[in-house]
């Protein structure tokens, strides 16, 4: 009788999980190619980085690296509550919003329950759901030929997929990797009709960039919908991706459940302090949002002039149709050799596309020069 390998002792659903494919780190490409001047447009980071005030606060907080953080995150919760007109008891802090998404799955999903999300949704939803053994109900996205929101969430179909067994529905507004979004009225209508036995997880990781597009602010809907959980992050517009801070805002009793199962010290003190100060630096956020408002349409126009169509996007990135999986792989390889890292999205079932983060003007110009060189090399 053969002995099973200990790894096979993990649950069937855990063993079927496909690992998350992160953007290539700058240090890795530098090592591989011996290049120095590398531009990374692969992980939707803020090219302006963190707020200078937040950086200074974090430097000061390093002095306390020897002691445990405030496990309740009191100061950051106070700042968030004041800023957004919420009670601190409505908040759950996470080691990145990824942490909060996993907590939601752990708290509400078990084998025999269901979670609904869209095709081409953020990769963390399937990961978090699968680990619990719950059934994932993947709703087809709007078609690539859709007039206004190609590959976007089909909210009506998602609502129709909700059953009495559905505990969670994940809506990313805007969504990554597509950049697509749902107007505020459509989300409000969804919330008004979804049964109270289903929690709606509204992931607003890119909301700061999307307000002009009419996404609406999910926090405003919390008072009317105890089954709504709004998830936000400091990784994108706030430029604190390395620190790993995010939060959920919800009904206080839902927050209580999430806070019971989180690790007692899931957000470190440097991150707590950086996020608290970053929240108050409105100028830095305004600069970051203005950069994307300026560069996103320019990048889309310049790519279109080179025969590459970007989907409509309300995020700080563009999903760009390269016209075929082989072409996308070839362009990606070419850009890497030029020291430009973008994100292949074959793992999302979008192999003919590349996801490109909107960088500084000069970074976007580097990308465009790389595309030009690729086209001159024979690809068109
Ligand atoms: C980047 C991103 C997040 C944020 O992840 P963190 O764990 O907070 O860094 C959440 N949701 C979506 C859709 C994202 O693209």
Coordinates of N, CA and C in Angstrom, one line a residue, residues 57 69 97 99 152 174 192 200 250 253 258 311 326-327 343 377:
X57 N 6.3 59.9 8.9 CA 5.7 59.3 10.0 C 6.1 57.9 10.2
X69 N 2.3 46.0 17.7 CA 1.4 47.1 17.3 C 0.1 47.2 18.2
X97 N -6.1 44.9 1.6 CA -7.5 44.5 1.6 C -7.6 43.0 1.2
X99 N -6.3 40.6 2.8 CA -6.5 40.0 4.1 C -8.0 40.1 4.4
X152 N -17.1 43.8 -18.8 CA -17.5 44.3 -17.5 C -18.4 43.3 -16.7
X174 N -14.1 50.1 -9.6 CA -13.9 49.4 -10.9 C -13.3 48.0 -10.7
X192 N -30.6 47.0 -3.7 CA -32.0 47.0 -3.3 C -32.7 45.7 -3.6
X200 N -23.0 41.5 0.1 CA -22.4 42.0 -1.1 C -21.1 42.6 -0.7
X250 N -18.5 48.1 7.3 CA -19.7 47.3 7.2 C -20.6 47.6 8.4
X253 N -22.0 44.6 13.5 CA -22.0 43.2 13.9 C -21.3 42.3 12.9
X258 N -15.8 39.7 11.7 CA -14.5 39.7 11.0 C -13.4 39.9 12.0
X311 N -9.6 48.9 -23.5 CA -10.9 48.9 -23.0 C -11.2 50.2 -22.2
X326 N -0.5 35.2 -29.2 CA 0.9 35.2 -29.5 C 1.5 36.5 -29.6
X327 N 0.7 37.5 -30.2 CA 1.1 38.8 -30.3 C 1.3 39.5 -28.9
X343 N 1.7 43.7 -17.5 CA 1.2 42.5 -16.9 C 0.5 41.6 -17.9
X377 N 10.0 46.3 -35.7 CA 10.6 45.0 -35.9 C 9.8 44.0 -36.7

